[in-house]
Amino acid sequence: MQSIKNRSLISFLCEPSETTLAVENPATGEILGHIATQSRDEIGAVIGRSHEAQKMWQKRSAKERAGILRRWFQLMMENQQDLARLMTLEQGKPLVEAKGEVAYGASFIEWFAEEAKRTYGETIPAPMGDRRLVTIKQPVGVAAAITPWNFPIAMITRKAAPALAAGCSFIAKPANQTPLSAYATAELAYQAGIPRDLLTLVVNQSNSMIGEVFCSQPQIRKLSFTGSTQVGRLLLAQCANDVKRTSMELGGNAPFIVFDDADIDKAVQGAIASKFRNAGQTCVCANRFYVQDGVYDSFVDKFVAVVKQLKIGNGLDHGVVIGPVIEEKAKHGIQALIDRAIQQGATVAYGDTPQPGLFMAPTVLTNVQQDMDIVKQEIFGPVAPIIRFNNDEELIEMANDTIYGLACYFYSRDIGRVWKVAEALEYGMVGINEGIISTEVAPFGGVKQSGLGREGAKQGIDEYLEIKYLCFGGI
Ligand code: NAP
């Protein structure tokens, strides 16, 4: 932690005690620091203060809110290096990727600072001459969020920025493995002028306790969750009692498809970026590869040649592309999926070699079949199973054969096929001849059991706004 130059970013660290949470570096196992946790009662009090703060915040003009958010964005970018180091230390991703995430996370703050000024209502032509009909948009109220460890900053700002821009207050529970960069990001928000009670982070050893409080407290009117489908289902059920508004960004099982007519070098480049970013631990990572007969061998050869070059190691070291996975349980789960695939008939084309600690070798599996577990489940690790396919109809059926529908990717240069396939894939996001598609300006989100709602883009702020219809009579 000595390498963090702006010490105000880690001012929240405290001495260890029975009520603190220890944060570990997954690359070294070293304890990075401790943060205070909050009890059920303390979180109840936070919600009460947040409720009061929201009433004041919504009275401020959109222009004023936008100005403060813009300042927060600037501070994030001024502190990009420190935030990135902190993220690599607690999360493991390579420093270059961490810097990219800081910029990506900050981009939502900049974007929603701009969108704050555009939450327009409508005038509606009335069916009677003596009436005038309009709609206005108003903040939902107190918004709560629960976020995962794989994007410790961006998953917070993608929710906090639209909430604050809309005039809501915001309380988030970051993942217990990676709270430090979230707290540092909040610290910069306070320095930018966001009141402490308006944006609060809470943590506790018991994630289910926080989930229960968020879902059962009537002052919280909205819950936005990013994480696994399993936990998403649970939170949705808990929110049903209060009929709370929810946004759910859940798991994925992204197919990455290479057609015979694809530019194979571009497809390999896209496949590497999509599969191995964050050591395969993103919800939009390619989870299974479908390669058409005619280009199967050449794709596999070229792909394996690049995978062999990927350097594994501590994300702070120069040239490292594959950092550690987040925890022992994750490593076991990924290894079990590889072992099971081999048992079921897959061949190791490259990788699957033992690595120390939480590191894992990037692995390519061929002779993979559609009914194998590794194709059905979210791998969340640096493993690429490759399936051979013959025709477009068979391919679409296999690609859609999942409960998930977040991101998918395909490579083809045939414009007719591109349109047909893009329309037939049951996913919220489709990368066409692109392996990395996330941006603050486009709507991020899934269909089926990958979630509800959209983040980013012009749609993102609507998740934190209510539409009110006003009917003026007797005109
Ligand atoms: P997770 O186990 O669902 O955890 C996510 C968050 O939920 C963490 O903060 C966790 O707390 C908390 N949590 C766990 N159980 C809870 C409960 N019973 N009540 C309330 N909160 C609870 O997911 P993960 O393993 O961290 O993240 C990976 C998953 O997230 C993958 O499935 C991935 O696809 C998905 N994801 C989706 C998106 C998207 O935008 N669609 C983006 C990123 C990740 P603790 O940290 O304390 O365990």
PDB file of N, CA and C and ligand atoms in Angstrom, residues 146-151 155 158-159 173-178 204-212 215 225-232 234-235 238 248-252 281-284 326-327 378 380 404 406 429 444-446 450-451 455, ligand 1:
ATOM      1  N   ILE A 146     -25.783  -3.697  -4.689  1.00  0.00           N
ATOM      2  CA  ILE A 146     -24.860  -4.755  -4.238  1.00  0.00           C
ATOM      3  C   ILE A 146     -24.018  -5.112  -5.456  1.00  0.00           C
ATOM      4  N   THR A 147     -22.705  -5.101  -5.298  1.00  0.00           N
ATOM      5  CA  THR A 147     -21.833  -5.244  -6.481  1.00  0.00           C
ATOM      6  C   THR A 147     -20.786  -6.347  -6.283  1.00  0.00           C
ATOM      7  N   PRO A 148     -20.258  -6.878  -7.390  1.00  0.00           N
ATOM      8  CA  PRO A 148     -19.300  -7.993  -7.313  1.00  0.00           C
ATOM      9  C   PRO A 148     -17.842  -7.515  -7.297  1.00  0.00           C
ATOM     10  N   TRP A 149     -16.930  -8.484  -7.179  1.00  0.00           N
ATOM     11  CA  TRP A 149     -15.511  -8.183  -7.032  1.00  0.00           C
ATOM     12  C   TRP A 149     -14.796  -8.035  -8.373  1.00  0.00           C
ATOM     13  N   ASN A 150     -15.438  -8.443  -9.477  1.00  0.00           N
ATOM     14  CA  ASN A 150     -14.651  -8.498 -10.726  1.00  0.00           C
ATOM     15  C   ASN A 150     -14.433  -7.137 -11.374  1.00  0.00           C
ATOM     16  N   PHE A 151     -15.362  -6.180 -11.120  1.00  0.00           N
ATOM     17  CA  PHE A 151     -15.151  -4.787 -11.550  1.00  0.00           C
ATOM     18  C   PHE A 151     -15.428  -3.898 -10.332  1.00  0.00           C
ATOM     19  N   MET A 155     -18.594  -1.283 -11.477  1.00  0.00           N
ATOM     20  CA  MET A 155     -19.933  -1.762 -11.130  1.00  0.00           C
ATOM     21  C   MET A 155     -20.590  -0.839 -10.105  1.00  0.00           C
ATOM     22  N   ARG A 158     -21.348   2.653 -12.343  1.00  0.00           N
ATOM     23  CA  ARG A 158     -22.397   2.447 -13.351  1.00  0.00           C
ATOM     24  C   ARG A 158     -23.782   2.573 -12.715  1.00  0.00           C
ATOM     25  N   LYS A 159     -23.852   2.421 -11.389  1.00  0.00           N
ATOM     26  CA  LYS A 159     -25.119   2.557 -10.667  1.00  0.00           C
ATOM     27  C   LYS A 159     -25.184   3.896  -9.924  1.00  0.00           C
ATOM     28  N   LYS A 173     -23.241  -1.872  -1.184  1.00  0.00           N
ATOM     29  CA  LYS A 173     -22.399  -2.869  -0.539  1.00  0.00           C
ATOM     30  C   LYS A 173     -21.450  -3.418  -1.591  1.00  0.00           C
ATOM     31  N   PRO A 174     -20.157  -3.020  -1.528  1.00  0.00           N
ATOM     32  CA  PRO A 174     -19.207  -3.605  -2.480  1.00  0.00           C
ATOM     33  C   PRO A 174     -18.895  -5.035  -2.059  1.00  0.00           C
ATOM     34  N   ALA A 175     -18.266  -5.790  -2.943  1.00  0.00           N
ATOM     35  CA  ALA A 175     -17.907  -7.167  -2.604  1.00  0.00           C
ATOM     36  C   ALA A 175     -16.869  -7.167  -1.487  1.00  0.00           C
ATOM     37  N   ASN A 176     -16.950  -8.136  -0.601  1.00  0.00           N
ATOM     38  CA  ASN A 176     -16.023  -8.183   0.535  1.00  0.00           C
ATOM     39  C   ASN A 176     -14.572  -8.406   0.112  1.00  0.00           C
ATOM     40  N   GLN A 177     -14.361  -9.024  -1.057  1.00  0.00           N
ATOM     41  CA  GLN A 177     -12.967  -9.235  -1.497  1.00  0.00           C
ATOM     42  C   GLN A 177     -12.326  -7.944  -1.994  1.00  0.00           C
ATOM     43  N   THR A 178     -13.156  -6.999  -2.485  1.00  0.00           N
ATOM     44  CA  THR A 178     -12.575  -5.822  -3.153  1.00  0.00           C
ATOM     45  C   THR A 178     -13.222  -4.497  -2.745  1.00  0.00           C
ATOM     46  N   ASN A 204     -20.185  -5.839   5.663  1.00  0.00           N
ATOM     47  CA  ASN A 204     -20.307  -6.706   6.834  1.00  0.00           C
ATOM     48  C   ASN A 204     -19.885  -8.108   6.400  1.00  0.00           C
ATOM     49  N   GLN A 205     -19.393  -8.904   7.352  1.00  0.00           N
ATOM     50  CA  GLN A 205     -19.021 -10.289   7.010  1.00  0.00           C
ATOM     51  C   GLN A 205     -20.226 -11.034   6.428  1.00  0.00           C
ATOM     52  N   SER A 206     -21.417 -10.658   6.883  1.00  0.00           N
ATOM     53  CA  SER A 206     -22.620 -11.352   6.406  1.00  0.00           C
ATOM     54  C   SER A 206     -23.268 -10.591   5.246  1.00  0.00           C
ATOM     55  N   ASN A 207     -23.053 -11.102   4.035  1.00  0.00           N
ATOM     56  CA  ASN A 207     -23.680 -10.435   2.882  1.00  0.00           C
ATOM     57  C   ASN A 207     -25.202 -10.602   2.920  1.00  0.00           C
ATOM     58  N   SER A 208     -25.664 -11.752   3.456  1.00  0.00           N
ATOM     59  CA  SER A 208     -27.110 -11.976   3.452  1.00  0.00           C
ATOM     60  C   SER A 208     -27.814 -11.013   4.408  1.00  0.00           C
ATOM     61  N   MET A 209     -27.124 -10.633   5.507  1.00  0.00           N
ATOM     62  CA  MET A 209     -27.736  -9.661   6.430  1.00  0.00           C
ATOM     63  C   MET A 209     -27.961  -8.336   5.691  1.00  0.00           C
ATOM     64  N   ILE A 210     -26.943  -7.893   4.950  1.00  0.00           N
ATOM     65  CA  ILE A 210     -27.101  -6.607   4.237  1.00  0.00           C
ATOM     66  C   ILE A 210     -28.204  -6.736   3.181  1.00  0.00           C
ATOM     67  N   GLY A 211     -28.200  -7.872   2.487  1.00  0.00           N
ATOM     68  CA  GLY A 211     -29.246  -8.089   1.473  1.00  0.00           C
ATOM     69  C   GLY A 211     -30.634  -7.996   2.094  1.00  0.00           C
ATOM     70  N   GLU A 212     -30.806  -8.639   3.247  1.00  0.00           N
ATOM     71  CA  GLU A 212     -32.121  -8.621   3.910  1.00  0.00           C
ATOM     72  C   GLU A 212     -32.520  -7.197   4.303  1.00  0.00           C
ATOM     73  N   CYS A 215     -33.436  -5.172   1.216  1.00  0.00           N
ATOM     74  CA  CYS A 215     -34.680  -5.598   0.562  1.00  0.00           C
ATOM     75  C   CYS A 215     -35.916  -5.357   1.434  1.00  0.00           C
ATOM     76  N   PHE A 225     -28.615  -4.738  -8.521  1.00  0.00           N
ATOM     77  CA  PHE A 225     -27.666  -5.792  -8.155  1.00  0.00           C
ATOM     78  C   PHE A 225     -26.854  -6.215  -9.368  1.00  0.00           C
ATOM     79  N   THR A 226     -25.561  -6.380  -9.183  1.00  0.00           N
ATOM     80  CA  THR A 226     -24.734  -7.049 -10.186  1.00  0.00           C
ATOM     81  C   THR A 226     -24.050  -8.214  -9.496  1.00  0.00           C
ATOM     82  N   GLY A 227     -24.222  -9.394 -10.064  1.00  0.00           N
ATOM     83  CA  GLY A 227     -23.608 -10.585  -9.474  1.00  0.00           C
ATOM     84  C   GLY A 227     -24.196 -11.825 -10.111  1.00  0.00           C
ATOM     85  N   SER A 228     -24.167 -12.918  -9.382  1.00  0.00           N
ATOM     86  CA  SER A 228     -24.595 -14.190  -9.968  1.00  0.00           C
ATOM     87  C   SER A 228     -26.116 -14.268 -10.095  1.00  0.00           C
ATOM     88  N   THR A 229     -26.558 -15.070 -11.016  1.00  0.00           N
ATOM     89  CA  THR A 229     -27.999 -15.272 -11.215  1.00  0.00           C
ATOM     90  C   THR A 229     -28.620 -15.877  -9.953  1.00  0.00           C
ATOM     91  N   GLN A 230     -27.862 -16.765  -9.317  1.00  0.00           N
ATOM     92  CA  GLN A 230     -28.356 -17.430  -8.098  1.00  0.00           C
ATOM     93  C   GLN A 230     -28.719 -16.400  -7.014  1.00  0.00           C
ATOM     94  N   VAL A 231     -27.806 -15.473  -6.747  1.00  0.00           N
ATOM     95  CA  VAL A 231     -28.067 -14.459  -5.718  1.00  0.00           C
ATOM     96  C   VAL A 231     -29.119 -13.456  -6.226  1.00  0.00           C
ATOM     97  N   GLY A 232     -29.103 -13.167  -7.511  1.00  0.00           N
ATOM     98  CA  GLY A 232     -30.103 -12.267  -8.094  1.00  0.00           C
ATOM     99  C   GLY A 232     -31.518 -12.767  -7.866  1.00  0.00           C
ATOM    100  N   LEU A 234     -32.551 -14.702  -5.502  1.00  0.00           N
ATOM    101  CA  LEU A 234     -32.854 -14.580  -4.073  1.00  0.00           C
ATOM    102  C   LEU A 234     -33.262 -13.141  -3.729  1.00  0.00           C
ATOM    103  N   LEU A 235     -32.505 -12.174  -4.244  1.00  0.00           N
ATOM    104  CA  LEU A 235     -32.784 -10.770  -3.938  1.00  0.00           C
ATOM    105  C   LEU A 235     -34.111 -10.327  -4.564  1.00  0.00           C
ATOM    106  N   GLN A 238     -36.740 -11.485  -2.347  1.00  0.00           N
ATOM    107  CA  GLN A 238     -36.800 -10.676  -1.122  1.00  0.00           C
ATOM    108  C   GLN A 238     -37.422  -9.304  -1.379  1.00  0.00           C
ATOM    109  N   MET A 248     -31.244  -5.904 -12.405  1.00  0.00           N
ATOM    110  CA  MET A 248     -30.446  -7.108 -12.165  1.00  0.00           C
ATOM    111  C   MET A 248     -29.464  -7.309 -13.313  1.00  0.00           C
ATOM    112  N   GLU A 249     -28.186  -7.232 -13.009  1.00  0.00           N
ATOM    113  CA  GLU A 249     -27.136  -7.529 -13.993  1.00  0.00           C
ATOM    114  C   GLU A 249     -26.503  -8.835 -13.545  1.00  0.00           C
ATOM    115  N   LEU A 250     -26.897  -9.930 -14.197  1.00  0.00           N
ATOM    116  CA  LEU A 250     -26.542 -11.245 -13.647  1.00  0.00           C
ATOM    117  C   LEU A 250     -25.542 -11.992 -14.527  1.00  0.00           C
ATOM    118  N   GLY A 251     -25.498 -13.276 -14.367  1.00  0.00           N
ATOM    119  CA  GLY A 251     -24.475 -14.076 -15.035  1.00  0.00           C
ATOM    120  C   GLY A 251     -24.669 -14.192 -16.541  1.00  0.00           C
ATOM    121  N   GLY A 252     -23.660 -14.717 -17.210  1.00  0.00           N
ATOM    122  CA  GLY A 252     -23.728 -14.900 -18.659  1.00  0.00           C
ATOM    123  C   GLY A 252     -23.126 -16.241 -19.069  1.00  0.00           C
ATOM    124  N   GLN A 281     -12.642 -13.630 -15.882  1.00  0.00           N
ATOM    125  CA  GLN A 281     -13.625 -13.411 -14.819  1.00  0.00           C
ATOM    126  C   GLN A 281     -14.505 -12.191 -15.096  1.00  0.00           C
ATOM    127  N   THR A 282     -15.149 -12.164 -16.252  1.00  0.00           N
ATOM    128  CA  THR A 282     -16.142 -11.117 -16.470  1.00  0.00           C
ATOM    129  C   THR A 282     -17.416 -11.779 -16.966  1.00  0.00           C
ATOM    130  N   CYS A 283     -18.536 -11.094 -16.717  1.00  0.00           N
ATOM    131  CA  CYS A 283     -19.837 -11.662 -17.096  1.00  0.00           C
ATOM    132  C   CYS A 283     -19.994 -11.708 -18.612  1.00  0.00           C
ATOM    133  N   VAL A 284     -19.214 -10.883 -19.336  1.00  0.00           N
ATOM    134  CA  VAL A 284     -19.328 -10.865 -20.797  1.00  0.00           C
ATOM    135  C   VAL A 284     -18.179 -11.610 -21.475  1.00  0.00           C
ATOM    136  N   ILE A 326      -9.771 -15.059  -8.216  1.00  0.00           N
ATOM    137  CA  ILE A 326     -10.058 -14.296  -6.998  1.00  0.00           C
ATOM    138  C   ILE A 326      -9.843 -15.076  -5.700  1.00  0.00           C
ATOM    139  N   GLU A 327     -10.148 -16.379  -5.701  1.00  0.00           N
ATOM    140  CA  GLU A 327     -10.024 -17.114  -4.436  1.00  0.00           C
ATOM    141  C   GLU A 327      -9.893 -18.613  -4.717  1.00  0.00           C
ATOM    142  N   GLU A 378     -21.204 -21.130 -16.374  1.00  0.00           N
ATOM    143  CA  GLU A 378     -20.323 -19.963 -16.489  1.00  0.00           C
ATOM    144  C   GLU A 378     -18.970 -20.373 -15.901  1.00  0.00           C
ATOM    145  N   PHE A 380     -15.977 -18.582 -15.676  1.00  0.00           N
ATOM    146  CA  PHE A 380     -15.368 -17.510 -14.878  1.00  0.00           C
ATOM    147  C   PHE A 380     -13.886 -17.775 -14.597  1.00  0.00           C
ATOM    148  N   TYR A 404     -29.022 -18.254 -19.960  1.00  0.00           N
ATOM    149  CA  TYR A 404     -28.475 -16.895 -19.952  1.00  0.00           C
ATOM    150  C   TYR A 404     -28.691 -16.178 -21.275  1.00  0.00           C
ATOM    151  N   LEU A 406     -26.783 -12.687 -21.911  1.00  0.00           N
ATOM    152  CA  LEU A 406     -26.124 -11.388 -21.688  1.00  0.00           C
ATOM    153  C   LEU A 406     -25.412 -10.945 -22.977  1.00  0.00           C
ATOM    154  N   MET A 429     -26.770  -8.186 -25.813  1.00  0.00           N
ATOM    155  CA  MET A 429     -25.673  -7.473 -26.490  1.00  0.00           C
ATOM    156  C   MET A 429     -24.980  -8.420 -27.472  1.00  0.00           C
ATOM    157  N   PHE A 444     -26.155  -1.543 -21.552  1.00  0.00           N
ATOM    158  CA  PHE A 444     -25.560  -2.805 -21.099  1.00  0.00           C
ATOM    159  C   PHE A 444     -26.622  -3.583 -20.332  1.00  0.00           C
ATOM    160  N   GLY A 445     -26.827  -4.840 -20.700  1.00  0.00           N
ATOM    161  CA  GLY A 445     -27.778  -5.645 -19.939  1.00  0.00           C
ATOM    162  C   GLY A 445     -28.159  -6.890 -20.697  1.00  0.00           C
ATOM    163  N   GLY A 446     -28.866  -7.778 -19.994  1.00  0.00           N
ATOM    164  CA  GLY A 446     -29.154  -9.075 -20.588  1.00  0.00           C
ATOM    165  C   GLY A 446     -30.630  -9.391 -20.672  1.00  0.00           C
ATOM    166  N   SER A 450     -30.202 -13.546 -17.435  1.00  0.00           N
ATOM    167  CA  SER A 450     -29.051 -12.648 -17.270  1.00  0.00           C
ATOM    168  C   SER A 450     -29.475 -11.303 -16.712  1.00  0.00           C
ATOM    169  N   GLY A 451     -30.767 -11.086 -16.545  1.00  0.00           N
ATOM    170  CA  GLY A 451     -31.127  -9.885 -15.819  1.00  0.00           C
ATOM    171  C   GLY A 451     -32.290  -9.076 -16.318  1.00  0.00           C
ATOM    172  N   GLU A 455     -27.970  -0.687 -18.058  1.00  0.00           N
ATOM    173  CA  GLU A 455     -27.088   0.296 -17.419  1.00  0.00           C
ATOM    174  C   GLU A 455     -26.328   1.052 -18.500  1.00  0.00           C
TER     175      GLU A 455
HETATM  176  P1  NAP B   1     -22.144 -13.146  -6.182  1.00  0.00           P
HETATM  177  O1  NAP B   1     -21.676 -14.272  -5.366  1.00  0.00           O
HETATM  178  O2  NAP B   1     -23.557 -13.130  -6.627  1.00  0.00           O
HETATM  179  O3  NAP B   1     -21.792 -11.831  -5.340  1.00  0.00           O
HETATM  180  C1  NAP B   1     -22.067 -10.540  -5.820  1.00  0.00           C
HETATM  181  C2  NAP B   1     -22.353  -9.636  -4.649  1.00  0.00           C
HETATM  182  O4  NAP B   1     -23.489 -10.148  -3.952  1.00  0.00           O
HETATM  183  C3  NAP B   1     -21.232  -9.559  -3.621  1.00  0.00           C
HETATM  184  O5  NAP B   1     -21.201  -8.259  -3.095  1.00  0.00           O
HETATM  185  C4  NAP B   1     -21.668 -10.559  -2.575  1.00  0.00           C
HETATM  186  O6  NAP B   1     -21.163 -10.282  -1.293  1.00  0.00           O
HETATM  187  C5  NAP B   1     -23.161 -10.327  -2.600  1.00  0.00           C
HETATM  188  N1  NAP B   1     -23.952 -11.433  -2.071  1.00  0.00           N
HETATM  189  C6  NAP B   1     -23.693 -12.764  -2.141  1.00  0.00           C
HETATM  190  N2  NAP B   1     -24.687 -13.456  -1.546  1.00  0.00           N
HETATM  191  C7  NAP B   1     -25.587 -12.550  -1.096  1.00  0.00           C
HETATM  192  C8  NAP B   1     -26.832 -12.638  -0.402  1.00  0.00           C
HETATM  193  N3  NAP B   1     -27.355 -13.807  -0.035  1.00  0.00           N
HETATM  194  N4  NAP B   1     -27.493 -11.489  -0.116  1.00  0.00           N
HETATM  195  C9  NAP B   1     -26.984 -10.307  -0.466  1.00  0.00           C
HETATM  196  N5  NAP B   1     -25.806 -10.145  -1.113  1.00  0.00           N
HETATM  197  C10 NAP B   1     -25.126 -11.261  -1.437  1.00  0.00           C
HETATM  198  O7  NAP B   1     -21.299 -12.989  -7.525  1.00  0.00           O
HETATM  199  P2  NAP B   1     -19.712 -12.932  -7.663  1.00  0.00           P
HETATM  200  O8  NAP B   1     -19.199 -14.301  -7.660  1.00  0.00           O
HETATM  201  O9  NAP B   1     -19.141 -11.950  -6.732  1.00  0.00           O
HETATM  202  O10 NAP B   1     -19.602 -12.269  -9.101  1.00  0.00           O
HETATM  203  C11 NAP B   1     -19.571 -13.003 -10.247  1.00  0.00           C
HETATM  204  C12 NAP B   1     -20.950 -13.066 -10.884  1.00  0.00           C
HETATM  205  O11 NAP B   1     -21.379 -11.744 -11.213  1.00  0.00           O
HETATM  206  C13 NAP B   1     -20.922 -13.818 -12.188  1.00  0.00           C
HETATM  207  O12 NAP B   1     -22.054 -14.623 -12.309  1.00  0.00           O
HETATM  208  C14 NAP B   1     -20.939 -12.700 -13.227  1.00  0.00           C
HETATM  209  O13 NAP B   1     -21.428 -13.092 -14.470  1.00  0.00           O
HETATM  210  C15 NAP B   1     -21.798 -11.686 -12.564  1.00  0.00           C
HETATM  211  N6  NAP B   1     -21.561 -10.347 -13.112  1.00  0.00           N
HETATM  212  C16 NAP B   1     -22.524  -9.793 -13.891  1.00  0.00           C
HETATM  213  C17 NAP B   1     -22.313  -8.553 -14.465  1.00  0.00           C
HETATM  214  C18 NAP B   1     -23.360  -7.916 -15.348  1.00  0.00           C
HETATM  215  O14 NAP B   1     -23.249  -6.720 -15.602  1.00  0.00           O
HETATM  216  N7  NAP B   1     -24.354  -8.638 -15.815  1.00  0.00           N
HETATM  217  C19 NAP B   1     -21.129  -7.860 -14.233  1.00  0.00           C
HETATM  218  C20 NAP B   1     -20.166  -8.459 -13.424  1.00  0.00           C
HETATM  219  C21 NAP B   1     -20.408  -9.705 -12.857  1.00  0.00           C
HETATM  220  P3  NAP B   1     -19.742 -10.850  -0.753  1.00  0.00           P
HETATM  221  O15 NAP B   1     -18.709 -10.148  -1.506  1.00  0.00           O
HETATM  222  O16 NAP B   1     -19.768 -10.466   0.668  1.00  0.00           O
HETATM  223  O17 NAP B   1     -19.776 -12.324  -1.010  1.00  0.00           O
END
